[in-house]
Amino acid sequence: MAFPRLDVHLDVIRQNAAAVRRLCGQHGIEVTGVTKVFTGAPEIAQAFIDAGIRRLGDARLMNLQKLAALDAEKWLIRIPMPSEVADVVRYADVSLNSEWETIRLLDAQAAAQGKVHKIILMADLGDLREGFVDTDALLAVSRRMAKLPHVALYGVGTNLSCFSFVHPDAAKTAQLAALAAQLPMAGEPVVSGGNSASLHLMVQGGVAKGVNNFRLGESLLFGKERCCYTFLPDTRQNGFILHAQIVELKQKPSAPWGETGVDSYGNPPPIRENKGLRMRAILALGKQDCDVETMRPVDAGVEILGASSDHMVVDVTDSLTPYRVGDAVAFELGYFATMRAFTSVYVEKQYL
């Protein structure tokens, strides 16, 4: 059996995605399932679809290409690079945009491919990532778009809690809904009011009427909303279990000795409490493959002490399991640990 190995429990993901989709549906909000954390793996994206989600979004065209055969509307949720507009039109039905020149390029490429590409214009409501701060400028671009034959205005969106960590609130969602009402389009616009950080506001009844879409990834996979970091009803947190093999197991002092330097980022190392001799295991896994801050051992008697690029050190003294060299230690992963595990070519993926 290969190690390190990431076991993906598709039943957990289906359950979580269905629970969150139902919850959003009670508030009139449709879900775009974001696939970027698992690099667009079609097995997991299909679990979203099985749970009733009909829109998939990703920040990378390489991931959207993997999803081409799936029966869902595809969104590019990162502002397109001008150099990639041909593939944007080829692999995405919809893209999020904030630059007029890129929109013109998309129109030209859609004409060349005989398509009409849908565009959501992004409004910056305070997080200072993508989007128009000047709403008059956004509306002016929307009117200019109406003259282009191969792009179609699909709606308006915003992003919060990702860069400056500005929380969504009732006033910001009302501002977005009011902006959507001014768009020069006949049908109902998509009004994409944020990500998993918006779910707490939604549950509290604070999302303005007219907001009808969220772009969700973390909540679908882990059942967690990102504003207050609480778990949502009927969700589970054990969808991604990483197994790493022990390559060294020795009793060692718990505190280092000798003059210390700084880590790779120029920071001093943590001060280690001297607990005497402890049984320490080295795992064949490192920061290139996982994020130690967003993972926890399944065995409550195991403590993560830290990691370098390709070694993880854990304390197994208090475990009731008699570990040996060659045994595997299991970890339940959170968002960033999952992202690194999927990005790492050194981690075997197994879908269960």
CSV table of N, CA and C in Angstrom, one decimal, residues 65-217:
chain,number,residue,atom,x,y,z
A,65,GLN,N,-10.7,22.1,-17.0
A,65,GLN,CA,-10.6,21.1,-18.1
A,65,GLN,C,-10.9,19.7,-17.7
A,66,LYS,N,-10.5,19.4,-16.5
A,66,LYS,CA,-10.8,18.0,-15.9
A,66,LYS,C,-12.3,17.8,-15.8
A,67,LEU,N,-13.1,18.9,-15.7
A,67,LEU,CA,-14.5,18.8,-15.4
A,67,LEU,C,-15.3,18.8,-16.7
A,68,ALA,N,-14.7,18.9,-17.8
A,68,ALA,CA,-15.4,19.1,-19.1
A,68,ALA,C,-16.5,18.1,-19.4
A,69,ALA,N,-16.4,16.9,-18.9
A,69,ALA,CA,-17.4,15.9,-19.3
A,69,ALA,C,-18.5,15.9,-18.3
A,70,LEU,N,-18.5,16.6,-17.2
A,70,LEU,CA,-19.5,16.6,-16.2
A,70,LEU,C,-20.7,17.5,-16.6
A,71,ASP,N,-21.9,17.1,-16.2
A,71,ASP,CA,-23.1,17.8,-16.6
A,71,ASP,C,-23.4,18.9,-15.6
A,72,ALA,N,-22.7,20.1,-15.8
A,72,ALA,CA,-22.9,21.2,-14.9
A,72,ALA,C,-22.3,22.4,-15.6
A,73,GLU,N,-22.9,23.6,-15.2
A,73,GLU,CA,-22.3,24.8,-15.7
A,73,GLU,C,-21.0,25.1,-15.0
A,74,LYS,N,-20.0,25.5,-15.8
A,74,LYS,CA,-18.6,25.7,-15.3
A,74,LYS,C,-18.3,27.2,-15.2
A,75,TRP,N,-17.8,27.6,-14.0
A,75,TRP,CA,-17.5,29.0,-13.8
A,75,TRP,C,-15.9,29.1,-13.6
A,76,LEU,N,-15.3,30.1,-14.2
A,76,LEU,CA,-14.0,30.5,-13.8
A,76,LEU,C,-14.1,31.6,-12.7
A,77,ILE,N,-13.7,31.3,-11.5
A,77,ILE,CA,-14.0,32.2,-10.4
A,77,ILE,C,-12.8,33.1,-10.1
A,78,ARG,N,-11.7,33.0,-10.8
A,78,ARG,CA,-10.6,34.0,-10.7
A,78,ARG,C,-10.6,34.9,-11.9
A,79,ILE,N,-10.4,36.2,-11.8
A,79,ILE,CA,-10.4,37.1,-12.9
A,79,ILE,C,-9.5,36.5,-14.0
A,80,PRO,N,-9.9,36.4,-15.3
A,80,PRO,CA,-9.1,35.8,-16.3
A,80,PRO,C,-7.9,36.6,-16.6
A,81,MET,N,-6.8,35.8,-16.9
A,81,MET,CA,-5.6,36.4,-17.5
A,81,MET,C,-5.9,36.7,-19.0
A,82,PRO,N,-5.5,37.9,-19.5
A,82,PRO,CA,-5.7,38.1,-21.0
A,82,PRO,C,-5.0,37.0,-21.8
A,83,SER,N,-3.9,36.4,-21.3
A,83,SER,CA,-3.2,35.4,-22.1
A,83,SER,C,-4.0,34.1,-22.2
A,84,GLU,N,-5.0,33.9,-21.4
A,84,GLU,CA,-5.7,32.6,-21.4
A,84,GLU,C,-7.2,32.7,-21.9
A,85,VAL,N,-7.5,33.8,-22.5
A,85,VAL,CA,-9.0,34.0,-22.9
A,85,VAL,C,-9.5,32.9,-23.8
A,86,ALA,N,-8.7,32.4,-24.7
A,86,ALA,CA,-9.1,31.3,-25.6
A,86,ALA,C,-9.6,30.1,-24.8
A,87,ASP,N,-8.8,29.7,-23.8
A,87,ASP,CA,-9.2,28.6,-22.9
A,87,ASP,C,-10.3,28.9,-22.0
A,88,VAL,N,-10.4,30.1,-21.6
A,88,VAL,CA,-11.5,30.5,-20.7
A,88,VAL,C,-12.8,30.2,-21.5
A,89,VAL,N,-12.9,30.7,-22.7
A,89,VAL,CA,-14.1,30.4,-23.5
A,89,VAL,C,-14.3,28.9,-23.8
A,90,ARG,N,-13.2,28.2,-24.0
A,90,ARG,CA,-13.3,26.8,-24.3
A,90,ARG,C,-13.8,26.0,-23.1
A,91,TYR,N,-13.3,26.3,-21.9
A,91,TYR,CA,-13.6,25.4,-20.8
A,91,TYR,C,-14.6,26.0,-19.7
A,92,ALA,N,-14.9,27.3,-19.8
A,92,ALA,CA,-15.8,27.9,-18.8
A,92,ALA,C,-17.0,28.5,-19.5
A,93,ASP,N,-18.2,28.2,-19.0
A,93,ASP,CA,-19.4,28.8,-19.5
A,93,ASP,C,-19.5,30.3,-19.0
A,94,VAL,N,-19.0,30.5,-17.8
A,94,VAL,CA,-19.1,31.8,-17.1
A,94,VAL,C,-17.8,32.2,-16.6
A,95,SER,N,-17.5,33.5,-16.6
A,95,SER,CA,-16.3,33.9,-15.8
A,95,SER,C,-16.6,35.2,-15.1
A,96,LEU,N,-15.8,35.4,-14.0
A,96,LEU,CA,-16.0,36.6,-13.2
A,96,LEU,C,-15.0,37.6,-13.7
A,97,ASN,N,-15.5,38.9,-13.9
A,97,ASN,CA,-14.6,39.9,-14.6
A,97,ASN,C,-14.7,41.2,-13.9
A,98,SER,N,-13.6,42.0,-14.1
A,98,SER,CA,-13.6,43.4,-13.6
A,98,SER,C,-12.8,44.3,-14.5
A,99,GLU,N,-12.3,43.8,-15.7
A,99,GLU,CA,-11.6,44.6,-16.6
A,99,GLU,C,-12.2,44.6,-18.0
A,100,TRP,N,-12.5,45.8,-18.5
A,100,TRP,CA,-13.1,46.0,-19.8
A,100,TRP,C,-12.3,45.4,-21.0
A,101,GLU,N,-10.9,45.6,-20.9
A,101,GLU,CA,-10.1,45.0,-22.0
A,101,GLU,C,-10.2,43.5,-22.1
A,102,THR,N,-10.2,42.9,-20.9
A,102,THR,CA,-10.3,41.4,-20.9
A,102,THR,C,-11.7,41.0,-21.4
A,103,ILE,N,-12.7,41.7,-21.1
A,103,ILE,CA,-14.0,41.4,-21.6
A,103,ILE,C,-14.1,41.5,-23.2
A,104,ARG,N,-13.4,42.5,-23.7
A,104,ARG,CA,-13.3,42.6,-25.2
A,104,ARG,C,-12.6,41.4,-25.8
A,105,LEU,N,-11.5,41.0,-25.2
A,105,LEU,CA,-10.8,39.8,-25.7
A,105,LEU,C,-11.7,38.5,-25.6
A,106,LEU,N,-12.5,38.4,-24.5
A,106,LEU,CA,-13.4,37.3,-24.4
A,106,LEU,C,-14.4,37.3,-25.5
A,107,ASP,N,-14.9,38.4,-25.8
A,107,ASP,CA,-15.9,38.5,-26.9
A,107,ASP,C,-15.3,38.1,-28.2
A,108,ALA,N,-14.1,38.5,-28.5
A,108,ALA,CA,-13.4,38.1,-29.7
A,108,ALA,C,-13.2,36.6,-29.8
A,109,GLN,N,-12.7,36.0,-28.7
A,109,GLN,CA,-12.5,34.6,-28.6
A,109,GLN,C,-13.8,33.8,-28.7
A,110,ALA,N,-14.8,34.3,-28.1
A,110,ALA,CA,-16.1,33.6,-28.2
A,110,ALA,C,-16.6,33.6,-29.6
A,111,ALA,N,-16.4,34.8,-30.3
A,111,ALA,CA,-16.8,34.8,-31.8
A,111,ALA,C,-16.0,33.8,-32.6
A,112,ALA,N,-14.7,33.7,-32.3
A,112,ALA,CA,-13.9,32.7,-33.0
A,112,ALA,C,-14.3,31.3,-32.8
A,113,GLN,N,-14.9,31.0,-31.6
A,113,GLN,CA,-15.3,29.7,-31.3
A,113,GLN,C,-16.8,29.4,-31.5
A,114,GLY,N,-17.5,30.5,-32.0
A,114,GLY,CA,-18.9,30.3,-32.2
A,114,GLY,C,-19.7,30.1,-31.0
A,115,LYS,N,-19.4,30.9,-29.9
A,115,LYS,CA,-20.0,30.7,-28.6
A,115,LYS,C,-20.5,32.1,-28.1
A,116,VAL,N,-21.3,32.1,-27.1
A,116,VAL,CA,-21.6,33.3,-26.3
A,116,VAL,C,-21.2,32.9,-24.9
A,117,HIS,N,-20.3,33.8,-24.4
A,117,HIS,CA,-19.7,33.6,-23.0
A,117,HIS,C,-20.4,34.5,-22.0
A,118,LYS,N,-20.7,33.9,-20.9
A,118,LYS,CA,-21.5,34.6,-19.8
A,118,LYS,C,-20.5,35.3,-18.9
A,119,ILE,N,-20.8,36.5,-18.5
A,119,ILE,CA,-19.9,37.3,-17.6
A,119,ILE,C,-20.7,37.8,-16.4
A,120,ILE,N,-20.0,37.6,-15.2
A,120,ILE,CA,-20.5,38.2,-13.9
A,120,ILE,C,-19.5,39.3,-13.6
A,121,LEU,N,-20.0,40.5,-13.5
A,121,LEU,CA,-19.1,41.7,-13.1
A,121,LEU,C,-19.0,41.7,-11.6
A,122,MET,N,-17.8,41.9,-11.2
A,122,MET,CA,-17.5,41.9,-9.7
A,122,MET,C,-17.4,43.3,-9.1
A,123,ALA,N,-18.0,43.4,-8.0
A,123,ALA,CA,-18.0,44.7,-7.2
A,123,ALA,C,-17.2,44.5,-6.0
A,124,ASP,N,-16.3,45.4,-5.7
A,124,ASP,CA,-15.5,45.3,-4.5
A,124,ASP,C,-16.3,46.1,-3.4
A,125,LEU,N,-16.7,45.4,-2.4
A,125,LEU,CA,-17.5,46.0,-1.3
A,125,LEU,C,-16.7,46.2,0.0
A,126,GLY,N,-15.4,46.2,-0.1
A,126,GLY,CA,-14.6,46.5,1.0
A,126,GLY,C,-13.4,45.6,1.3
A,127,ASP,N,-13.4,44.4,0.7
A,127,ASP,CA,-12.3,43.4,1.0
A,127,ASP,C,-11.1,43.8,0.3
A,128,LEU,N,-11.2,44.6,-0.7
A,128,LEU,CA,-10.0,45.1,-1.5
A,128,LEU,C,-9.3,44.0,-2.2
A,129,ARG,N,-10.1,43.0,-2.8
A,129,ARG,CA,-9.5,42.1,-3.7
A,129,ARG,C,-10.0,42.5,-5.1
A,130,GLU,N,-10.8,41.6,-5.8
A,130,GLU,CA,-11.2,41.9,-7.1
A,130,GLU,C,-12.5,42.7,-7.2
A,131,GLY,N,-12.7,43.5,-8.2
A,131,GLY,CA,-13.9,44.1,-8.5
A,131,GLY,C,-13.9,45.7,-8.5
A,132,PHE,N,-15.0,46.2,-9.0
A,132,PHE,CA,-15.1,47.7,-9.2
A,132,PHE,C,-15.5,48.3,-7.8
A,133,VAL,N,-14.7,49.3,-7.3
A,133,VAL,CA,-15.2,50.0,-6.2
A,133,VAL,C,-16.2,51.0,-6.6
A,134,ASP,N,-16.0,51.6,-7.8
A,134,ASP,CA,-17.0,52.6,-8.3
A,134,ASP,C,-18.1,51.9,-9.0
A,135,THR,N,-19.3,51.9,-8.4
A,135,THR,CA,-20.4,51.2,-9.0
A,135,THR,C,-20.9,51.8,-10.4
A,136,ASP,N,-20.7,53.1,-10.5
A,136,ASP,CA,-21.0,53.8,-11.8
A,136,ASP,C,-20.2,53.2,-12.9
A,137,ALA,N,-18.9,53.0,-12.6
A,137,ALA,CA,-18.0,52.4,-13.6
A,137,ALA,C,-18.4,51.0,-14.0
A,138,LEU,N,-18.8,50.2,-13.0
A,138,LEU,CA,-19.3,48.9,-13.3
A,138,LEU,C,-20.6,48.9,-14.2
A,139,LEU,N,-21.5,49.8,-13.9
A,139,LEU,CA,-22.7,49.9,-14.7
A,139,LEU,C,-22.4,50.4,-16.1
A,140,ALA,N,-21.4,51.3,-16.2
A,140,ALA,CA,-21.0,51.8,-17.5
A,140,ALA,C,-20.4,50.6,-18.4
A,141,VAL,N,-19.6,49.8,-17.7
A,141,VAL,CA,-19.1,48.6,-18.5
A,141,VAL,C,-20.2,47.7,-18.8
A,142,SER,N,-21.2,47.5,-18.0
A,142,SER,CA,-22.3,46.6,-18.3
A,142,SER,C,-23.1,47.1,-19.5
A,143,ARG,N,-23.2,48.4,-19.7
A,143,ARG,CA,-23.9,49.0,-20.9
A,143,ARG,C,-23.0,48.8,-22.1
A,144,ARG,N,-21.7,49.0,-22.0
A,144,ARG,CA,-20.8,48.7,-23.1
A,144,ARG,C,-20.9,47.3,-23.6
A,145,MET,N,-21.0,46.4,-22.6
A,145,MET,CA,-21.1,45.0,-22.9
A,145,MET,C,-22.3,44.6,-23.8
A,146,ALA,N,-23.4,45.4,-23.6
A,146,ALA,CA,-24.6,45.1,-24.4
A,146,ALA,C,-24.4,45.2,-25.9
A,147,LYS,N,-23.3,45.9,-26.3
A,147,LYS,CA,-23.0,46.1,-27.7
A,147,LYS,C,-22.2,45.0,-28.3
A,148,LEU,N,-21.7,44.1,-27.4
A,148,LEU,CA,-20.8,43.0,-27.8
A,148,LEU,C,-21.6,41.8,-28.1
A,149,PRO,N,-21.5,41.2,-29.3
A,149,PRO,CA,-22.4,40.1,-29.6
A,149,PRO,C,-22.1,38.7,-29.0
A,150,HIS,N,-20.9,38.5,-28.5
A,150,HIS,CA,-20.5,37.2,-28.1
A,150,HIS,C,-20.2,37.0,-26.6
A,151,VAL,N,-20.5,38.1,-25.8
A,151,VAL,CA,-20.5,38.0,-24.4
A,151,VAL,C,-21.9,38.4,-23.9
A,152,ALA,N,-22.3,37.8,-22.8
A,152,ALA,CA,-23.7,38.1,-22.3
A,152,ALA,C,-23.5,38.4,-20.8
A,153,LEU,N,-24.1,39.5,-20.4
A,153,LEU,CA,-24.1,39.9,-18.9
A,153,LEU,C,-25.0,38.9,-18.2
A,154,TYR,N,-24.4,38.2,-17.2
A,154,TYR,CA,-25.0,37.1,-16.5
A,154,TYR,C,-25.4,37.6,-15.1
A,155,GLY,N,-24.7,38.6,-14.5
A,155,GLY,CA,-25.1,39.1,-13.2
A,155,GLY,C,-23.9,39.8,-12.6
A,156,VAL,N,-24.0,39.9,-11.3
A,156,VAL,CA,-23.0,40.7,-10.5
A,156,VAL,C,-22.6,39.9,-9.3
A,157,GLY,N,-21.4,40.1,-8.8
A,157,GLY,CA,-20.9,39.3,-7.7
A,157,GLY,C,-20.0,40.1,-6.8
A,158,THR,N,-19.7,39.6,-5.7
A,158,THR,CA,-18.7,40.2,-4.8
A,158,THR,C,-17.9,39.1,-4.0
A,159,ASN,N,-16.8,39.5,-3.5
A,159,ASN,CA,-16.0,38.5,-2.6
A,159,ASN,C,-15.6,39.2,-1.3
A,160,LEU,N,-15.8,38.5,-0.2
A,160,LEU,CA,-15.5,39.1,1.1
A,160,LEU,C,-14.8,38.0,1.9
A,161,SER,N,-14.0,38.5,2.9
A,161,SER,CA,-13.4,37.6,3.9
A,161,SER,C,-12.3,36.7,3.3
A,162,CYS,N,-11.7,37.1,2.2
A,162,CYS,CA,-10.6,36.3,1.6
A,162,CYS,C,-9.2,37.1,1.6
A,163,PHE,N,-9.2,38.4,1.6
A,163,PHE,CA,-8.0,39.2,1.5
A,163,PHE,C,-7.8,40.1,2.7
A,164,SER,N,-8.7,41.0,2.9
A,164,SER,CA,-8.7,41.9,4.1
A,164,SER,C,-9.5,41.3,5.2
A,165,PHE,N,-10.3,40.2,5.0
A,165,PHE,CA,-11.1,39.5,5.9
A,165,PHE,C,-12.2,40.4,6.5
A,166,VAL,N,-12.8,41.2,5.6
A,166,VAL,CA,-13.9,42.0,5.9
A,166,VAL,C,-15.1,41.1,5.8
A,167,HIS,N,-15.9,41.1,6.9
A,167,HIS,CA,-17.1,40.2,7.0
A,167,HIS,C,-18.2,40.7,6.1
A,168,PRO,N,-19.0,39.8,5.5
A,168,PRO,CA,-20.2,40.2,4.9
A,168,PRO,C,-21.2,40.7,5.9
A,169,ASP,N,-22.1,41.6,5.6
A,169,ASP,CA,-23.1,42.1,6.5
A,169,ASP,C,-24.3,42.5,5.7
A,170,ALA,N,-25.4,42.8,6.4
A,170,ALA,CA,-26.7,43.0,5.7
A,170,ALA,C,-26.6,44.2,4.8
A,171,ALA,N,-25.9,45.3,5.2
A,171,ALA,CA,-25.7,46.5,4.3
A,171,ALA,C,-25.0,46.1,3.0
A,172,LYS,N,-24.0,45.3,3.1
A,172,LYS,CA,-23.2,45.0,1.9
A,172,LYS,C,-24.0,44.1,0.9
A,173,THR,N,-24.8,43.2,1.5
A,173,THR,CA,-25.6,42.4,0.6
A,173,THR,C,-26.7,43.2,0.0
A,174,ALA,N,-27.3,44.2,0.7
A,174,ALA,CA,-28.3,45.1,0.2
A,174,ALA,C,-27.7,45.9,-0.9
A,175,GLN,N,-26.5,46.4,-0.7
A,175,GLN,CA,-25.8,47.2,-1.8
A,175,GLN,C,-25.6,46.4,-3.0
A,176,LEU,N,-25.3,45.1,-2.9
A,176,LEU,CA,-25.1,44.2,-4.1
A,176,LEU,C,-26.4,44.0,-4.8
A,177,ALA,N,-27.5,43.7,-4.0
A,177,ALA,CA,-28.8,43.5,-4.6
A,177,ALA,C,-29.3,44.8,-5.3
A,178,ALA,N,-29.0,45.9,-4.7
A,178,ALA,CA,-29.5,47.2,-5.4
A,178,ALA,C,-28.7,47.4,-6.7
A,179,LEU,N,-27.4,47.1,-6.7
A,179,LEU,CA,-26.6,47.2,-7.9
A,179,LEU,C,-27.1,46.3,-9.0
A,180,ALA,N,-27.5,45.0,-8.6
A,180,ALA,CA,-28.0,44.1,-9.6
A,180,ALA,C,-29.3,44.6,-10.2
A,181,ALA,N,-30.1,45.3,-9.5
A,181,ALA,CA,-31.4,45.8,-10.0
A,181,ALA,C,-31.2,46.8,-11.1
A,182,GLN,N,-30.0,47.4,-11.1
A,182,GLN,CA,-29.7,48.4,-12.1
A,182,GLN,C,-29.0,47.9,-13.4
A,183,LEU,N,-28.8,46.6,-13.4
A,183,LEU,CA,-28.1,46.0,-14.6
A,183,LEU,C,-29.0,46.1,-15.8
A,184,PRO,N,-28.4,46.4,-17.0
A,184,PRO,CA,-29.2,46.4,-18.2
A,184,PRO,C,-29.5,45.1,-18.8
A,185,MET,N,-30.3,44.3,-18.2
A,185,MET,CA,-30.6,42.9,-18.6
A,185,MET,C,-32.1,42.6,-18.4
A,186,ALA,N,-32.6,41.8,-19.3
A,186,ALA,CA,-34.1,41.5,-19.2
A,186,ALA,C,-34.4,40.5,-18.2
A,187,GLY,N,-33.6,39.4,-18.1
A,187,GLY,CA,-33.9,38.3,-17.2
A,187,GLY,C,-33.4,38.6,-15.8
A,188,GLU,N,-33.7,37.7,-14.9
A,188,GLU,CA,-33.2,37.8,-13.5
A,188,GLU,C,-31.7,37.6,-13.5
A,189,PRO,N,-30.9,38.5,-12.9
A,189,PRO,CA,-29.4,38.3,-12.9
A,189,PRO,C,-29.0,37.3,-11.8
A,190,VAL,N,-27.9,36.7,-12.0
A,190,VAL,CA,-27.2,36.0,-10.9
A,190,VAL,C,-26.6,37.0,-10.0
A,191,VAL,N,-26.9,36.9,-8.7
A,191,VAL,CA,-26.3,37.9,-7.8
A,191,VAL,C,-25.6,37.0,-6.8
A,192,SER,N,-24.2,36.9,-7.0
A,192,SER,CA,-23.4,36.0,-6.3
A,192,SER,C,-22.8,36.7,-5.1
A,193,GLY,N,-23.4,36.4,-3.9
A,193,GLY,CA,-23.1,37.3,-2.7
A,193,GLY,C,-22.0,36.8,-1.8
A,194,GLY,N,-21.1,35.9,-2.3
A,194,GLY,CA,-19.9,35.6,-1.5
A,194,GLY,C,-19.7,34.1,-1.4
A,195,ASN,N,-19.0,33.7,-0.4
A,195,ASN,CA,-18.4,32.4,-0.2
A,195,ASN,C,-18.9,31.8,1.1
A,196,SER,N,-18.2,30.8,1.6
A,196,SER,CA,-18.6,30.1,2.8
A,196,SER,C,-18.6,31.1,4.1
A,197,ALA,N,-18.0,32.2,4.0
A,197,ALA,CA,-18.0,33.2,5.0
A,197,ALA,C,-19.4,33.9,5.1
A,198,SER,N,-20.2,33.8,4.1
A,198,SER,CA,-21.5,34.4,4.1
A,198,SER,C,-22.6,33.6,4.7
A,199,LEU,N,-22.3,32.3,5.0
A,199,LEU,CA,-23.4,31.4,5.4
A,199,LEU,C,-23.9,31.8,6.8
A,200,HIS,N,-23.1,32.3,7.7
A,200,HIS,CA,-23.5,32.7,9.0
A,200,HIS,C,-24.6,33.8,8.9
A,201,LEU,N,-24.3,34.8,8.1
A,201,LEU,CA,-25.2,35.9,7.9
A,201,LEU,C,-26.5,35.4,7.3
A,202,MET,N,-26.4,34.4,6.4
A,202,MET,CA,-27.6,33.9,5.7
A,202,MET,C,-28.5,33.2,6.8
A,203,VAL,N,-27.9,32.4,7.6
A,203,VAL,CA,-28.6,31.7,8.7
A,203,VAL,C,-29.3,32.6,9.6
A,204,GLN,N,-28.7,33.8,9.9
A,204,GLN,CA,-29.2,34.8,10.8
A,204,GLN,C,-30.3,35.7,10.1
A,205,GLY,N,-30.5,35.4,8.8
A,205,GLY,CA,-31.5,36.2,8.1
A,205,GLY,C,-31.0,37.5,7.6
A,206,GLY,N,-29.7,37.7,7.5
A,206,GLY,CA,-29.2,39.0,7.2
A,206,GLY,C,-28.9,39.2,5.7
A,207,VAL,N,-29.0,38.2,4.8
A,207,VAL,CA,-28.7,38.4,3.4
A,207,VAL,C,-29.9,39.0,2.7
A,208,ALA,N,-29.7,40.1,2.0
A,208,ALA,CA,-30.7,40.9,1.4
A,208,ALA,C,-31.4,40.0,0.3
A,209,LYS,N,-32.7,40.3,0.1
A,209,LYS,CA,-33.5,39.7,-0.9
A,209,LYS,C,-32.9,40.1,-2.3
A,210,GLY,N,-32.8,39.1,-3.1
A,210,GLY,CA,-32.2,39.4,-4.4
A,210,GLY,C,-30.9,38.7,-4.6
A,211,VAL,N,-30.1,38.5,-3.5
A,211,VAL,CA,-28.9,37.7,-3.6
A,211,VAL,C,-29.3,36.2,-3.7
A,212,ASN,N,-28.9,35.6,-4.8
A,212,ASN,CA,-29.4,34.3,-5.1
A,212,ASN,C,-28.3,33.2,-5.4
A,213,ASN,N,-27.0,33.5,-5.1
A,213,ASN,CA,-26.0,32.6,-5.3
A,213,ASN,C,-24.8,32.8,-4.3
A,214,PHE,N,-24.3,31.7,-3.9
A,214,PHE,CA,-23.0,31.7,-3.1
A,214,PHE,C,-22.1,30.7,-3.9
A,215,ARG,N,-20.8,31.1,-3.8
A,215,ARG,CA,-19.7,30.2,-4.3
A,215,ARG,C,-19.1,29.5,-3.1
A,216,LEU,N,-19.3,28.2,-3.0
A,216,LEU,CA,-19.0,27.5,-1.8
A,216,LEU,C,-18.0,26.3,-2.0
A,217,GLY,N,-17.0,26.3,-1.2
A,217,GLY,CA,-16.1,25.2,-1.3
A,217,GLY,C,-15.9,24.5,0.1
